[in-house]
Short mmCIF file of C-alpha atoms in Angstrom, two decimals:
data_model
loop_
_atom_site.label_atom_id
_atom_site.label_comp_id
_atom_site.label_asym_id
_atom_site.label_seq_id
_atom_site.Cartn_x
_atom_site.Cartn_y
_atom_site.Cartn_z
CA MET F 1 -113.37 -151.24 -18.21
CA LYS F 2 -109.90 -152.73 -17.72
CA HIS F 3 -110.78 -155.42 -20.25
CA LEU F 4 -111.82 -152.80 -22.80
CA LEU F 5 -108.63 -150.81 -22.26
CA TYR F 6 -106.59 -153.97 -22.71
CA LEU F 7 -108.33 -154.75 -25.99
CA ALA F 8 -107.79 -151.19 -27.18
CA MET F 9 -104.08 -151.41 -26.38
CA CYS F 10 -103.80 -154.69 -28.24
CA PHE F 11 -105.52 -153.16 -31.25
CA LEU F 12 -103.17 -150.16 -31.30
CA MET F 13 -100.10 -152.32 -30.89
CA ALA F 14 -101.22 -154.62 -33.69
CA GLY F 15 -101.76 -151.60 -35.90
CA SER F 16 -98.27 -150.28 -35.26
CA VAL F 17 -96.74 -153.61 -36.21
CA THR F 18 -98.35 -153.63 -39.61
CA VAL F 19 -98.00 -149.93 -40.37
CA LYS F 20 -94.23 -149.70 -39.94
CA ALA F 21 -91.70 -151.85 -41.73
CA GLN F 22 -90.55 -154.39 -39.16
CA THR F 23 -87.28 -156.28 -39.09
CA ILE F 24 -88.62 -159.81 -39.16
CA GLY F 25 -85.41 -161.39 -40.37
CA VAL F 26 -86.64 -163.20 -43.47
CA LYS F 27 -83.71 -164.07 -45.70
CA PRO F 28 -84.49 -164.11 -49.42
CA MET F 29 -83.85 -166.78 -51.95
CA ILE F 30 -81.57 -165.27 -54.60
CA ILE F 31 -82.19 -166.54 -58.13
CA ASP F 32 -80.33 -165.65 -61.33
CA LEU F 33 -82.84 -164.85 -64.05
CA TRP F 34 -81.11 -166.04 -67.19
CA GLN F 35 -79.33 -169.25 -66.27
CA ASN F 36 -79.54 -170.51 -69.86
CA GLY F 37 -78.20 -167.36 -71.43
CA LEU F 38 -79.32 -163.78 -71.96
CA PRO F 39 -81.99 -163.08 -74.61
CA ASN F 40 -80.45 -159.69 -75.43
CA THR F 41 -77.56 -157.49 -74.37
CA ASN F 42 -76.79 -153.99 -73.22
CA GLY F 43 -73.23 -154.46 -74.44
CA ILE F 44 -71.43 -154.47 -71.09
CA GLU F 45 -72.30 -157.85 -69.55
CA SER F 46 -69.11 -159.33 -71.03
CA GLN F 47 -67.07 -156.94 -68.87
CA GLY F 48 -68.21 -158.87 -65.79
CA TYR F 49 -71.06 -157.91 -63.50
CA ASP F 50 -70.09 -155.16 -61.10
CA ASP F 51 -72.68 -153.20 -59.12
CA SER F 52 -70.20 -150.34 -58.57
CA LYS F 53 -70.17 -149.82 -62.33
CA GLN F 54 -73.95 -150.17 -62.68
CA ASN F 55 -73.38 -153.46 -64.51
CA PHE F 56 -76.05 -155.40 -62.64
CA LYS F 57 -76.50 -159.14 -62.82
CA PRO F 58 -80.22 -159.79 -63.49
CA THR F 59 -81.42 -161.40 -60.29
CA ILE F 60 -84.52 -161.73 -58.14
CA TYR F 61 -84.63 -161.68 -54.33
CA VAL F 62 -87.60 -163.79 -53.25
CA TYR F 63 -89.17 -163.13 -49.85
CA LEU F 64 -91.97 -165.54 -48.91
CA PRO F 65 -94.39 -165.41 -45.95
CA GLN F 66 -93.04 -167.62 -43.17
CA ILE F 67 -96.44 -169.02 -42.22
CA LYS F 68 -98.05 -170.77 -45.15
CA SER F 69 -101.54 -169.50 -45.83
CA GLU F 70 -104.42 -171.84 -46.49
CA ARG F 71 -104.91 -170.07 -49.81
CA PRO F 72 -102.19 -169.04 -52.27
CA THR F 73 -101.07 -165.46 -51.69
CA LYS F 74 -100.61 -162.38 -53.81
CA ALA F 75 -97.09 -161.53 -54.96
CA VAL F 76 -95.46 -158.32 -56.12
CA VAL F 77 -92.38 -157.88 -58.32
CA VAL F 78 -90.58 -154.74 -57.13
CA CYS F 79 -88.57 -152.57 -59.56
CA PRO F 80 -86.29 -150.10 -57.72
CA GLY F 81 -85.66 -146.71 -59.27
CA GLY F 82 -82.43 -145.05 -60.31
CA GLY F 83 -83.00 -143.19 -63.56
CA TYR F 84 -82.21 -146.24 -65.69
CA GLY F 85 -78.62 -145.64 -64.62
CA GLY F 86 -78.54 -147.26 -61.19
CA LEU F 87 -80.70 -149.06 -58.65
CA ALA F 88 -81.95 -147.96 -55.21
CA MET F 89 -82.10 -151.56 -54.06
CA ASN F 90 -82.82 -150.88 -50.38
CA HIS F 91 -85.45 -148.20 -49.64
CA GLU F 92 -87.09 -148.82 -53.03
CA GLY F 93 -86.55 -152.56 -52.96
CA LYS F 94 -85.52 -154.97 -50.23
CA HIS F 95 -86.74 -152.85 -47.32
CA TRP F 96 -90.31 -153.27 -48.58
CA ALA F 97 -90.31 -157.00 -47.90
CA ASP F 98 -91.32 -156.65 -44.25
CA PHE F 99 -94.35 -154.52 -45.06
CA PHE F 100 -95.64 -156.88 -47.73
CA LEU F 101 -94.91 -160.03 -45.74
CA ASN F 102 -96.93 -158.58 -42.88
CA GLU F 103 -99.76 -158.30 -45.42
CA ASP F 104 -99.20 -161.91 -46.53
CA VAL F 105 -97.87 -160.80 -49.93
CA ALA F 106 -94.80 -162.52 -51.37
CA THR F 107 -92.16 -159.99 -52.38
CA ILE F 108 -89.83 -160.41 -55.34
CA VAL F 109 -87.25 -157.63 -55.64
CA LEU F 110 -85.79 -157.32 -59.13
CA ARG F 111 -82.21 -156.34 -59.85
CA TYR F 112 -82.48 -155.50 -63.53
CA ARG F 113 -79.92 -154.56 -66.15
CA MET F 114 -79.53 -150.98 -67.30
CA PRO F 115 -80.42 -150.32 -70.94
CA HIS F 116 -77.14 -148.73 -72.14
CA GLY F 117 -78.77 -148.07 -75.49
CA ASN F 118 -81.05 -151.13 -75.65
CA CYS F 119 -84.47 -150.23 -74.27
CA ASP F 120 -85.63 -153.86 -74.45
CA VAL F 121 -83.17 -155.00 -71.77
CA PRO F 122 -84.91 -153.82 -68.56
CA GLN F 123 -88.30 -154.98 -69.85
CA SER F 124 -87.06 -158.45 -70.67
CA ASP F 125 -85.67 -158.82 -67.14
CA ALA F 126 -89.00 -157.72 -65.65
CA TYR F 127 -90.97 -160.10 -67.86
CA GLU F 128 -88.67 -162.96 -66.90
CA ALA F 129 -89.11 -162.15 -63.21
CA ILE F 130 -92.88 -162.51 -63.62
CA ARG F 131 -92.39 -165.78 -65.52
CA GLN F 132 -90.19 -167.12 -62.74
CA VAL F 133 -92.85 -166.32 -60.15
CA LYS F 134 -95.54 -167.97 -62.27
CA ASN F 135 -93.35 -171.03 -62.82
CA HIS F 136 -92.77 -171.40 -59.07
CA ALA F 137 -96.27 -170.35 -58.02
CA SER F 138 -97.32 -173.74 -56.69
CA GLU F 139 -94.03 -174.30 -54.85
CA TRP F 140 -94.10 -170.81 -53.33
CA ASN F 141 -97.84 -170.87 -52.51
CA ILE F 142 -98.55 -167.91 -54.82
CA ASN F 143 -101.71 -167.34 -56.84
CA PRO F 144 -100.41 -167.10 -60.44
CA ASP F 145 -103.31 -164.80 -61.29
CA ALA F 146 -102.45 -162.35 -58.48
CA ILE F 147 -98.90 -161.32 -59.36
CA GLY F 148 -98.45 -157.55 -59.50
CA ILE F 149 -95.65 -155.16 -60.40
CA MET F 150 -94.35 -152.22 -58.38
CA GLY F 151 -91.91 -149.48 -59.32
CA PHE F 152 -90.34 -146.24 -58.15
CA SER F 153 -89.36 -143.31 -60.37
CA ALA F 154 -87.66 -144.90 -63.42
CA GLY F 155 -88.59 -148.25 -61.90
CA GLY F 156 -92.15 -146.90 -62.05
CA HIS F 157 -91.62 -146.32 -65.75
CA LEU F 158 -90.47 -149.92 -66.08
CA ALA F 159 -93.45 -151.17 -64.05
CA SER F 160 -95.93 -149.10 -66.08
CA THR F 161 -94.25 -150.27 -69.30
CA VAL F 162 -94.82 -153.86 -68.24
CA ALA F 163 -98.42 -153.01 -67.28
CA THR F 164 -99.15 -151.43 -70.66
CA HIS F 165 -96.93 -153.40 -73.06
CA ALA F 166 -96.84 -156.97 -71.71
CA LYS F 167 -98.20 -159.92 -73.64
CA ALA F 168 -100.98 -161.94 -72.06
CA ASP F 169 -98.69 -164.54 -70.45
CA VAL F 170 -96.83 -161.97 -68.33
CA ILE F 171 -99.29 -159.14 -67.85
CA PRO F 172 -99.43 -158.29 -64.12
CA ALA F 173 -102.65 -158.41 -62.13
CA PHE F 174 -102.03 -155.00 -60.56
CA GLN F 175 -99.50 -152.17 -60.53
CA ILE F 176 -98.15 -150.00 -57.71
CA LEU F 177 -96.33 -146.86 -58.83
CA PHE F 178 -94.44 -144.39 -56.65
CA TYR F 179 -93.56 -140.99 -58.16
CA PRO F 180 -93.27 -142.73 -61.55
CA VAL F 181 -91.65 -141.56 -64.73
CA ILE F 182 -94.47 -142.02 -67.25
CA SER F 183 -94.16 -139.63 -70.17
CA SER F 184 -91.54 -138.90 -72.82
CA ASP F 185 -93.09 -135.48 -73.43
CA PRO F 186 -90.20 -132.96 -73.17
CA ALA F 187 -92.46 -130.63 -71.19
CA ILE F 188 -92.81 -132.99 -68.22
CA ARG F 189 -90.43 -135.88 -68.67
CA HIS F 190 -87.47 -136.82 -66.51
CA ASN F 191 -84.71 -136.25 -69.04
CA GLY F 192 -82.15 -138.54 -67.42
CA SER F 193 -84.44 -141.56 -67.40
CA ILE F 194 -85.72 -141.10 -70.94
CA ILE F 195 -82.27 -140.42 -72.40
CA ASN F 196 -80.77 -143.41 -70.57
CA LEU F 197 -83.59 -145.58 -71.90
CA LEU F 198 -83.97 -144.31 -75.47
CA GLY F 199 -80.87 -142.26 -76.19
CA GLN F 200 -80.47 -138.65 -77.27
CA ASP F 201 -81.86 -139.21 -80.76
CA ALA F 202 -85.01 -141.25 -80.10
CA SER F 203 -87.58 -141.13 -82.88
CA GLU F 204 -91.03 -139.68 -82.38
CA ALA F 205 -92.42 -143.21 -82.64
CA GLN F 206 -90.15 -144.41 -79.81
CA LEU F 207 -91.03 -141.45 -77.63
CA ASN F 208 -94.74 -142.12 -78.12
CA LEU F 209 -94.32 -145.85 -77.51
CA TYR F 210 -92.68 -145.21 -74.15
CA SER F 211 -95.08 -142.50 -73.06
CA ASN F 212 -97.08 -145.03 -71.10
CA ASP F 213 -100.09 -142.78 -70.59
CA LYS F 214 -100.60 -143.20 -74.34
CA GLN F 215 -100.42 -147.00 -74.09
CA VAL F 216 -103.22 -147.60 -71.57
CA THR F 217 -106.03 -149.87 -72.77
CA ASP F 218 -109.18 -151.33 -71.27
CA HIS F 219 -107.05 -154.33 -70.25
CA THR F 220 -104.38 -152.42 -68.31
CA PRO F 221 -104.30 -153.68 -64.69
CA ARG F 222 -105.65 -151.74 -61.73
CA ALA F 223 -103.27 -149.21 -60.20
CA PHE F 224 -102.18 -147.56 -56.96
CA ILE F 225 -100.19 -144.34 -57.54
CA ALA F 226 -98.43 -142.28 -54.85
CA LEU F 227 -96.35 -139.13 -55.17
CA SER F 228 -95.57 -135.75 -53.62
CA ASP F 229 -97.03 -132.53 -54.94
CA ASP F 230 -93.66 -130.80 -54.63
CA ASP F 231 -91.70 -133.39 -56.63
CA GLU F 232 -89.27 -131.35 -58.72
CA ALA F 233 -87.44 -134.36 -60.19
CA VAL F 234 -90.39 -136.09 -61.86
CA PRO F 235 -93.24 -133.62 -62.39
CA PRO F 236 -96.55 -134.76 -60.84
CA LEU F 237 -98.19 -134.40 -64.27
CA ASN F 238 -96.58 -137.75 -65.14
CA SER F 239 -98.83 -139.46 -62.59
CA ALA F 240 -101.81 -137.23 -63.36
CA ARG F 241 -101.72 -138.08 -67.06
CA TYR F 242 -101.44 -141.78 -66.31
CA TYR F 243 -104.31 -141.69 -63.82
CA THR F 244 -106.46 -139.80 -66.33
CA ALA F 245 -105.72 -142.35 -69.04
CA LEU F 246 -106.61 -145.19 -66.68
CA LYS F 247 -109.94 -143.59 -65.82
CA GLU F 248 -110.70 -142.89 -69.49
CA HIS F 249 -110.40 -146.64 -70.02
CA LYS F 250 -112.40 -147.41 -66.87
CA VAL F 251 -109.43 -149.11 -65.20
CA PRO F 252 -109.76 -149.16 -61.37
CA ALA F 253 -107.16 -146.74 -59.98
CA THR F 254 -106.37 -144.66 -56.94
CA MET F 255 -103.90 -141.77 -56.72
CA HIS F 256 -102.53 -140.28 -53.49
CA VAL F 257 -100.79 -136.92 -53.72
CA TYR F 258 -98.99 -135.88 -50.52
CA PRO F 259 -98.40 -132.18 -49.86
CA SER F 260 -94.64 -132.49 -49.51
CA GLY F 261 -91.81 -134.98 -49.57
CA GLY F 262 -90.13 -134.32 -52.89
CA HIS F 263 -88.83 -137.33 -54.77
CA GLY F 264 -87.36 -140.68 -53.86
CA TRP F 265 -88.67 -141.33 -50.34
CA GLY F 266 -89.57 -144.97 -50.86
CA ILE F 267 -90.20 -146.64 -47.52
CA ASN F 268 -87.97 -144.25 -45.56
CA GLU F 269 -89.56 -143.32 -42.23
CA SER F 270 -88.20 -139.80 -42.67
CA PHE F 271 -90.98 -139.21 -45.20
CA LYS F 272 -93.54 -137.14 -43.30
CA TYR F 273 -96.48 -139.16 -44.64
CA HIS F 274 -94.81 -142.56 -44.29
CA THR F 275 -97.40 -144.08 -41.94
CA LEU F 276 -100.36 -142.66 -43.86
CA MET F 277 -98.92 -143.90 -47.13
CA LEU F 278 -98.53 -147.46 -45.81
CA GLU F 279 -102.05 -147.39 -44.37
CA GLU F 280 -103.46 -146.34 -47.72
CA LEU F 281 -101.46 -148.94 -49.62
CA ARG F 282 -102.51 -151.65 -47.16
CA ALA F 283 -106.19 -150.69 -47.49
CA TRP F 284 -105.95 -150.79 -51.29
CA LEU F 285 -104.26 -154.21 -51.30
CA HIS F 286 -107.28 -155.65 -49.50
CA THR F 287 -109.81 -154.33 -52.02
CA PHE F 288 -109.23 -157.14 -54.50
#
């Protein structure tokens, strides 16, 4: 009996380690994305990069598992949210590294440039982040065919844009979206994100192009979607429309709608369903 109790305690303790984000002290490699020059501009880079002015230097923070696996691992490129006007780099970015590393998933947190009138800018940074991971896949022990993208709020719009617009060489293998901005439909869109991305006078063609529920195809990667039912910032219909489009195209997808929590909880433990959310994400990650 004592032996059984001991095993049960070990099991519970092991579970708690992997459910909660642990401080395991892994320092990232920090890599500038465009060392040979930017491919486009948002018009403010020449003023000098300054995070306090939302003039972000395009950079990736690379967190790798400390114990090398026998097989190359999955990797996820993480796009923090911020309405295409700022970046929540911690609870929607760097603080996720511990969770994914505990799941043997390399974590690449993207600091991307704001559009400032050029909607191509954030996408190009995300595509380049994926290219960098692919280029270093052998060195970093990453499976180049198992690189996913993850995003929160407007970062979820960026991630879903990559998932639905990317060319074959940078299309992600999977997508993880938290309370994502998806649609440009005035009835359900997040005005700040869409205006920051496309401007006040976007054409109907632009609005349709960046309503990512309308861009899903049979080749869109599998998806995990999580949100709160009481989200008043980004209406839950954004996620519902995207999930519906995925299923219409027979794309594997799962959507978790929590009763409360509002918007922007990320990996904060103050979110009532924090532990459940991580359990569900962990279970999904091990389905493919």
